[in-house]
Amino acid sequence: IKKNLNIPIKPLHIVSFQCTQDSKPFGIEKRWKQAKNLENDKTKSMLLLDELGLAERSSHSPLKILHHLLENPDISFVGLSNWPLDAAKMNRVVMHRIPNPTSKELKKIGKKMLGDYKNVQASKIMIFGLADVFLWLRDHLDSSAQFRWKENLLGTRDCYALFHYFLFKKQQGEFFEGIMRNLGGYKGKKYQKTLKFAIARARRIPKNEILFFMNKYTPMKCVELNLKDFNCRHCMLICKTPSSWQMLLDHNVLQYTNTVYLFESKFVADTTTMTNYDHLHKIINCMEMGKTV
């Protein structure tokens, strides 16, 4: 049997749809039809739904439209989600699950990141040590019953940010600052104790010295360093009270000038999708102008 290896592969045209907790069925159906209309003899269309899990939490049940669309699909379809969906949807697609990277895989990623940057001070030994701290901390939290209420407290992206932090640092002595800014955000006593053991296990540093540096880099100090570092990740502060953000002003971490504050409103007129888009456009404008939000 002769195989024809000269079959041309059509270019793929991707039509994206960003799912949210406010998504509606007609929005997904509209994008599906748009993708279908773009397909022709020369181009293959594919609909990409991002953050499917958020849409599943929508009160409008937007994903039910997929029950009909995926029975006899006339275009290609890919959905991305951070957690499994219900069986009615999963049975209509081929599921590809990506597990957490192993120690070997994570160190290989760190080594590749190290090779992509030139003239950096970080070494392979340091990158592997950071990976050991993250892996031991993550695995210990996953296996401990006392942390199960904090599911997914640490993600692989935290480790990538930790690698990225040390690739841009000029001094080797900033190990504890990087650890506390990327892994030390949760201040629970048991979590901090587990973090201390993870550092001691990976770096063989006396515990009293570890405790000194952990107390040195307080949450307020880490937030201040984060805002002054242009190569850092975005900072999320989870506050216990609505007025906690004012502490950033009291400690001169933020200034009233060149800072924009956006507040959520529970009034019915302010809980619409248009309000969300309005806030989103304000954030985009602040990013273009270099302002802190």
mmCIF file with all atom_site columns, N, CA and C in Angstrom, residues 201-248:
data_model
loop_
_atom_site.group_PDB
_atom_site.id
_atom_site.type_symbol
_atom_site.label_atom_id
_atom_site.label_alt_id
_atom_site.label_comp_id
_atom_site.label_asym_id
_atom_site.label_entity_id
_atom_site.label_seq_id
_atom_site.pdbx_PDB_ins_code
_atom_site.Cartn_x
_atom_site.Cartn_y
_atom_site.Cartn_z
_atom_site.occupancy
_atom_site.B_iso_or_equiv
_atom_site.pdbx_formal_charge
_atom_site.auth_seq_id
_atom_site.auth_comp_id
_atom_site.auth_asym_id
_atom_site.auth_atom_id
_atom_site.pdbx_PDB_model_num
ATOM 1   N N  . ARG A 1 201 ? 16.347  21.750 55.188 1.00 0.00 ? 201 ARG A N  1
ATOM 2   C CA . ARG A 1 201 ? 16.623  20.467 54.540 1.00 0.00 ? 201 ARG A CA 1
ATOM 3   C C  . ARG A 1 201 ? 17.395  20.657 53.232 1.00 0.00 ? 201 ARG A C  1
ATOM 4   N N  . ALA A 1 202 ? 17.063  21.731 52.490 1.00 0.00 ? 202 ALA A N  1
ATOM 5   C CA . ALA A 1 202 ? 17.687  21.940 51.183 1.00 0.00 ? 202 ALA A CA 1
ATOM 6   C C  . ALA A 1 202 ? 19.038  22.652 51.278 1.00 0.00 ? 202 ALA A C  1
ATOM 7   N N  . ARG A 1 203 ? 19.188  23.575 52.216 1.00 0.00 ? 203 ARG A N  1
ATOM 8   C CA . ARG A 1 203 ? 20.406  24.401 52.265 1.00 0.00 ? 203 ARG A CA 1
ATOM 9   C C  . ARG A 1 203 ? 21.306  24.098 53.453 1.00 0.00 ? 203 ARG A C  1
ATOM 10  N N  . ARG A 1 204 ? 20.851  23.276 54.380 1.00 0.00 ? 204 ARG A N  1
ATOM 11  C CA . ARG A 1 204 ? 21.648  22.920 55.568 1.00 0.00 ? 204 ARG A CA 1
ATOM 12  C C  . ARG A 1 204 ? 22.113  24.175 56.320 1.00 0.00 ? 204 ARG A C  1
ATOM 13  N N  . ILE A 1 205 ? 21.159  25.048 56.590 1.00 0.00 ? 205 ILE A N  1
ATOM 14  C CA . ILE A 1 205 ? 21.408  26.282 57.329 1.00 0.00 ? 205 ILE A CA 1
ATOM 15  C C  . ILE A 1 205 ? 20.833  26.119 58.733 1.00 0.00 ? 205 ILE A C  1
ATOM 16  N N  . PRO A 1 206 ? 21.527  26.619 59.769 1.00 0.00 ? 206 PRO A N  1
ATOM 17  C CA . PRO A 1 206 ? 20.985  26.513 61.132 1.00 0.00 ? 206 PRO A CA 1
ATOM 18  C C  . PRO A 1 206 ? 19.596  27.133 61.230 1.00 0.00 ? 206 PRO A C  1
ATOM 19  N N  . LYS A 1 207 ? 18.733  26.495 62.010 1.00 0.00 ? 207 LYS A N  1
ATOM 20  C CA . LYS A 1 207 ? 17.349  26.941 62.090 1.00 0.00 ? 207 LYS A CA 1
ATOM 21  C C  . LYS A 1 207 ? 17.206  28.322 62.716 1.00 0.00 ? 207 LYS A C  1
ATOM 22  N N  . ASN A 1 208 ? 18.099  28.667 63.650 1.00 0.00 ? 208 ASN A N  1
ATOM 23  C CA . ASN A 1 208 ? 18.008  30.008 64.251 1.00 0.00 ? 208 ASN A CA 1
ATOM 24  C C  . ASN A 1 208 ? 18.336  31.093 63.231 1.00 0.00 ? 208 ASN A C  1
ATOM 25  N N  . GLU A 1 209 ? 19.254  30.800 62.306 1.00 0.00 ? 209 GLU A N  1
ATOM 26  C CA . GLU A 1 209 ? 19.567  31.760 61.240 1.00 0.00 ? 209 GLU A CA 1
ATOM 27  C C  . GLU A 1 209 ? 18.398  31.881 60.267 1.00 0.00 ? 209 GLU A C  1
ATOM 28  N N  . ILE A 1 210 ? 17.754  30.744 59.982 1.00 0.00 ? 210 ILE A N  1
ATOM 29  C CA . ILE A 1 210 ? 16.587  30.766 59.098 1.00 0.00 ? 210 ILE A CA 1
ATOM 30  C C  . ILE A 1 210 ? 15.474  31.595 59.717 1.00 0.00 ? 210 ILE A C  1
ATOM 31  N N  . LEU A 1 211 ? 15.239  31.404 61.003 1.00 0.00 ? 211 LEU A N  1
ATOM 32  C CA . LEU A 1 211 ? 14.182  32.138 61.696 1.00 0.00 ? 211 LEU A CA 1
ATOM 33  C C  . LEU A 1 211 ? 14.460  33.631 61.697 1.00 0.00 ? 211 LEU A C  1
ATOM 34  N N  . PHE A 1 212 ? 15.731  34.015 61.826 1.00 0.00 ? 212 PHE A N  1
ATOM 35  C CA . PHE A 1 212 ? 16.103  35.435 61.817 1.00 0.00 ? 212 PHE A CA 1
ATOM 36  C C  . PHE A 1 212 ? 15.723  36.082 60.489 1.00 0.00 ? 212 PHE A C  1
ATOM 37  N N  . PHE A 1 213 ? 16.061  35.444 59.380 1.00 0.00 ? 213 PHE A N  1
ATOM 38  C CA . PHE A 1 213 ? 15.771  36.022 58.069 1.00 0.00 ? 213 PHE A CA 1
ATOM 39  C C  . PHE A 1 213 ? 14.284  35.971 57.736 1.00 0.00 ? 213 PHE A C  1
ATOM 40  N N  . MET A 1 214 ? 13.586  34.938 58.208 1.00 0.00 ? 214 MET A N  1
ATOM 41  C CA . MET A 1 214 ? 12.150  34.870 57.968 1.00 0.00 ? 214 MET A CA 1
ATOM 42  C C  . MET A 1 214 ? 11.420  35.990 58.696 1.00 0.00 ? 214 MET A C  1
ATOM 43  N N  . ASN A 1 215 ? 11.892  36.340 59.869 1.00 0.00 ? 215 ASN A N  1
ATOM 44  C CA . ASN A 1 215 ? 11.297  37.455 60.607 1.00 0.00 ? 215 ASN A CA 1
ATOM 45  C C  . ASN A 1 215 ? 11.706  38.805 60.022 1.00 0.00 ? 215 ASN A C  1
ATOM 46  N N  . LYS A 1 216 ? 12.860  38.840 59.351 1.00 0.00 ? 216 LYS A N  1
ATOM 47  C CA . LYS A 1 216 ? 13.340  40.080 58.746 1.00 0.00 ? 216 LYS A CA 1
ATOM 48  C C  . LYS A 1 216 ? 12.451  40.487 57.574 1.00 0.00 ? 216 LYS A C  1
ATOM 49  N N  . TYR A 1 217 ? 12.090  39.500 56.745 1.00 0.00 ? 217 TYR A N  1
ATOM 50  C CA . TYR A 1 217 ? 11.276  39.791 55.567 1.00 0.00 ? 217 TYR A CA 1
ATOM 51  C C  . TYR A 1 217 ? 9.803   39.578 55.906 1.00 0.00 ? 217 TYR A C  1
ATOM 52  N N  . THR A 1 218 ? 9.232   40.590 56.565 1.00 0.00 ? 218 THR A N  1
ATOM 53  C CA . THR A 1 218 ? 7.824   40.562 56.953 1.00 0.00 ? 218 THR A CA 1
ATOM 54  C C  . THR A 1 218 ? 6.955   40.730 55.703 1.00 0.00 ? 218 THR A C  1
ATOM 55  N N  . PRO A 1 219 ? 5.658   40.424 55.803 1.00 0.00 ? 219 PRO A N  1
ATOM 56  C CA . PRO A 1 219 ? 4.774   40.630 54.640 1.00 0.00 ? 219 PRO A CA 1
ATOM 57  C C  . PRO A 1 219 ? 4.819   42.058 54.105 1.00 0.00 ? 219 PRO A C  1
ATOM 58  N N  . MET A 1 220 ? 4.818   43.053 54.998 1.00 0.00 ? 220 MET A N  1
ATOM 59  C CA . MET A 1 220 ? 4.848   44.439 54.542 1.00 0.00 ? 220 MET A CA 1
ATOM 60  C C  . MET A 1 220 ? 6.153   44.747 53.815 1.00 0.00 ? 220 MET A C  1
ATOM 61  N N  . LYS A 1 221 ? 7.256   44.197 54.312 1.00 0.00 ? 221 LYS A N  1
ATOM 62  C CA . LYS A 1 221 ? 8.553   44.399 53.667 1.00 0.00 ? 221 LYS A CA 1
ATOM 63  C C  . LYS A 1 221 ? 8.582   43.737 52.287 1.00 0.00 ? 221 LYS A C  1
ATOM 64  N N  . CYS A 1 222 ? 8.025   42.545 52.188 1.00 0.00 ? 222 CYS A N  1
ATOM 65  C CA . CYS A 1 222 ? 8.000   41.833 50.911 1.00 0.00 ? 222 CYS A CA 1
ATOM 66  C C  . CYS A 1 222 ? 7.144   42.562 49.882 1.00 0.00 ? 222 CYS A C  1
ATOM 67  N N  . VAL A 1 223 ? 6.018   43.130 50.327 1.00 0.00 ? 223 VAL A N  1
ATOM 68  C CA . VAL A 1 223 ? 5.161   43.890 49.417 1.00 0.00 ? 223 VAL A CA 1
ATOM 69  C C  . VAL A 1 223 ? 5.894   45.128 48.915 1.00 0.00 ? 223 VAL A C  1
ATOM 70  N N  . GLU A 1 224 ? 6.598   45.809 49.805 1.00 0.00 ? 224 GLU A N  1
ATOM 71  C CA . GLU A 1 224 ? 7.341   47.006 49.408 1.00 0.00 ? 224 GLU A CA 1
ATOM 72  C C  . GLU A 1 224 ? 8.433   46.661 48.394 1.00 0.00 ? 224 GLU A C  1
ATOM 73  N N  . LEU A 1 225 ? 9.165   45.570 48.640 1.00 0.00 ? 225 LEU A N  1
ATOM 74  C CA . LEU A 1 225 ? 10.212  45.149 47.702 1.00 0.00 ? 225 LEU A CA 1
ATOM 75  C C  . LEU A 1 225 ? 9.605   44.737 46.361 1.00 0.00 ? 225 LEU A C  1
ATOM 76  N N  . ASN A 1 226 ? 8.425   44.133 46.428 1.00 0.00 ? 226 ASN A N  1
ATOM 77  C CA . ASN A 1 226 ? 7.763   43.692 45.208 1.00 0.00 ? 226 ASN A CA 1
ATOM 78  C C  . ASN A 1 226 ? 7.383   44.885 44.326 1.00 0.00 ? 226 ASN A C  1
ATOM 79  N N  . LEU A 1 227 ? 6.854   45.935 44.939 1.00 0.00 ? 227 LEU A N  1
ATOM 80  C CA . LEU A 1 227 ? 6.399   47.097 44.178 1.00 0.00 ? 227 LEU A CA 1
ATOM 81  C C  . LEU A 1 227 ? 7.563   47.879 43.578 1.00 0.00 ? 227 LEU A C  1
ATOM 82  N N  . LYS A 1 228 ? 8.741   47.761 44.178 1.00 0.00 ? 228 LYS A N  1
ATOM 83  C CA . LYS A 1 228 ? 9.910   48.484 43.680 1.00 0.00 ? 228 LYS A CA 1
ATOM 84  C C  . LYS A 1 228 ? 10.696  47.679 42.650 1.00 0.00 ? 228 LYS A C  1
ATOM 85  N N  . ASP A 1 229 ? 10.372  46.407 42.500 1.00 0.00 ? 229 ASP A N  1
ATOM 86  C CA . ASP A 1 229 ? 11.101  45.522 41.589 1.00 0.00 ? 229 ASP A CA 1
ATOM 87  C C  . ASP A 1 229 ? 10.329  45.425 40.271 1.00 0.00 ? 229 ASP A C  1
ATOM 88  N N  . PHE A 1 230 ? 10.907  45.943 39.192 1.00 0.00 ? 230 PHE A N  1
ATOM 89  C CA . PHE A 1 230 ? 10.214  45.968 37.902 1.00 0.00 ? 230 PHE A CA 1
ATOM 90  C C  . PHE A 1 230 ? 10.215  44.598 37.221 1.00 0.00 ? 230 PHE A C  1
ATOM 91  N N  . ASN A 1 231 ? 11.051  43.679 37.673 1.00 0.00 ? 231 ASN A N  1
ATOM 92  C CA . ASN A 1 231 ? 11.112  42.347 37.065 1.00 0.00 ? 231 ASN A CA 1
ATOM 93  C C  . ASN A 1 231 ? 10.311  41.303 37.843 1.00 0.00 ? 231 ASN A C  1
ATOM 94  N N  . CYS A 1 232 ? 9.550   41.747 38.859 1.00 0.00 ? 232 CYS A N  1
ATOM 95  C CA . CYS A 1 232 ? 8.843   40.783 39.697 1.00 0.00 ? 232 CYS A CA 1
ATOM 96  C C  . CYS A 1 232 ? 7.466   40.474 39.137 1.00 0.00 ? 232 CYS A C  1
ATOM 97  N N  . ARG A 1 233 ? 6.832   39.488 39.727 1.00 0.00 ? 233 ARG A N  1
ATOM 98  C CA . ARG A 1 233 ? 5.471   39.122 39.359 1.00 0.00 ? 233 ARG A CA 1
ATOM 99  C C  . ARG A 1 233 ? 4.489   40.098 39.996 1.00 0.00 ? 233 ARG A C  1
ATOM 100 N N  . HIS A 1 234 ? 3.240   40.050 39.542 1.00 0.00 ? 234 HIS A N  1
ATOM 101 C CA . HIS A 1 234 ? 2.212   40.893 40.151 1.00 0.00 ? 234 HIS A CA 1
ATOM 102 C C  . HIS A 1 234 ? 1.919   40.412 41.569 1.00 0.00 ? 234 HIS A C  1
ATOM 103 N N  . CYS A 1 235 ? 1.558   41.322 42.428 1.00 0.00 ? 235 CYS A N  1
ATOM 104 C CA . CYS A 1 235 ? 1.377   41.028 43.851 1.00 0.00 ? 235 CYS A CA 1
ATOM 105 C C  . CYS A 1 235 ? -0.105  41.029 44.204 1.00 0.00 ? 235 CYS A C  1
ATOM 106 N N  . MET A 1 236 ? -0.567  39.947 44.839 1.00 0.00 ? 236 MET A N  1
ATOM 107 C CA . MET A 1 236 ? -1.949  39.875 45.301 1.00 0.00 ? 236 MET A CA 1
ATOM 108 C C  . MET A 1 236 ? -1.969  39.886 46.832 1.00 0.00 ? 236 MET A C  1
ATOM 109 N N  . LEU A 1 237 ? -2.729  40.792 47.403 1.00 0.00 ? 237 LEU A N  1
ATOM 110 C CA . LEU A 1 237 ? -2.883  40.877 48.851 1.00 0.00 ? 237 LEU A CA 1
ATOM 111 C C  . LEU A 1 237 ? -4.289  40.446 49.221 1.00 0.00 ? 237 LEU A C  1
ATOM 112 N N  . ILE A 1 238 ? -4.388  39.418 50.042 1.00 0.00 ? 238 ILE A N  1
ATOM 113 C CA . ILE A 1 238 ? -5.686  38.945 50.519 1.00 0.00 ? 238 ILE A CA 1
ATOM 114 C C  . ILE A 1 238 ? -5.876  39.481 51.935 1.00 0.00 ? 238 ILE A C  1
ATOM 115 N N  . CYS A 1 239 ? -6.790  40.416 52.094 1.00 0.00 ? 239 CYS A N  1
ATOM 116 C CA . CYS A 1 239 ? -6.964  41.118 53.363 1.00 0.00 ? 239 CYS A CA 1
ATOM 117 C C  . CYS A 1 239 ? -8.175  40.582 54.127 1.00 0.00 ? 239 CYS A C  1
ATOM 118 N N  . LYS A 1 240 ? -8.110  40.686 55.427 1.00 0.00 ? 240 LYS A N  1
ATOM 119 C CA . LYS A 1 240 ? -9.193  40.205 56.278 1.00 0.00 ? 240 LYS A CA 1
ATOM 120 C C  . LYS A 1 240 ? -10.335 41.211 56.374 1.00 0.00 ? 240 LYS A C  1
ATOM 121 N N  . THR A 1 241 ? -10.016 42.490 56.248 1.00 0.00 ? 241 THR A N  1
ATOM 122 C CA . THR A 1 241 ? -11.042 43.526 56.352 1.00 0.00 ? 241 THR A CA 1
ATOM 123 C C  . THR A 1 241 ? -10.972 44.433 55.123 1.00 0.00 ? 241 THR A C  1
ATOM 124 N N  . PRO A 1 242 ? -12.077 45.061 54.727 1.00 0.00 ? 242 PRO A N  1
ATOM 125 C CA . PRO A 1 242 ? -12.078 45.930 53.540 1.00 0.00 ? 242 PRO A CA 1
ATOM 126 C C  . PRO A 1 242 ? -11.136 47.122 53.633 1.00 0.00 ? 242 PRO A C  1
ATOM 127 N N  . SER A 1 243 ? -10.757 47.512 54.857 1.00 0.00 ? 243 SER A N  1
ATOM 128 C CA . SER A 1 243 ? -9.908  48.695 55.016 1.00 0.00 ? 243 SER A CA 1
ATOM 129 C C  . SER A 1 243 ? -8.431  48.349 55.211 1.00 0.00 ? 243 SER A C  1
ATOM 130 N N  . SER A 1 244 ? -8.068  47.068 55.075 1.00 0.00 ? 244 SER A N  1
ATOM 131 C CA . SER A 1 244 ? -6.677  46.663 55.318 1.00 0.00 ? 244 SER A CA 1
ATOM 132 C C  . SER A 1 244 ? -5.710  47.295 54.344 1.00 0.00 ? 244 SER A C  1
ATOM 133 N N  . TRP A 1 245 ? -6.197  47.610 53.121 1.00 0.00 ? 245 TRP A N  1
ATOM 134 C CA . TRP A 1 245 ? -5.310  48.198 52.122 1.00 0.00 ? 245 TRP A CA 1
ATOM 135 C C  . TRP A 1 245 ? -4.738  49.540 52.573 1.00 0.00 ? 245 TRP A C  1
ATOM 136 N N  . GLN A 1 246 ? -5.418  50.212 53.520 1.00 0.00 ? 246 GLN A N  1
ATOM 137 C CA . GLN A 1 246 ? -4.932  51.509 53.982 1.00 0.00 ? 246 GLN A CA 1
ATOM 138 C C  . GLN A 1 246 ? -3.612  51.392 54.744 1.00 0.00 ? 246 GLN A C  1
ATOM 139 N N  . MET A 1 247 ? -3.286  50.176 55.218 1.00 0.00 ? 247 MET A N  1
ATOM 140 C CA . MET A 1 247 ? -2.002  49.980 55.895 1.00 0.00 ? 247 MET A CA 1
ATOM 141 C C  . MET A 1 247 ? -0.834  50.266 54.948 1.00 0.00 ? 247 MET A C  1
ATOM 142 N N  . LEU A 1 248 ? -1.031  50.030 53.646 1.00 0.00 ? 248 LEU A N  1
ATOM 143 C CA . LEU A 1 248 ? 0.026   50.318 52.674 1.00 0.00 ? 248 LEU A CA 1
ATOM 144 C C  . LEU A 1 248 ? 0.314   51.811 52.602 1.00 0.00 ? 248 LEU A C  1
#
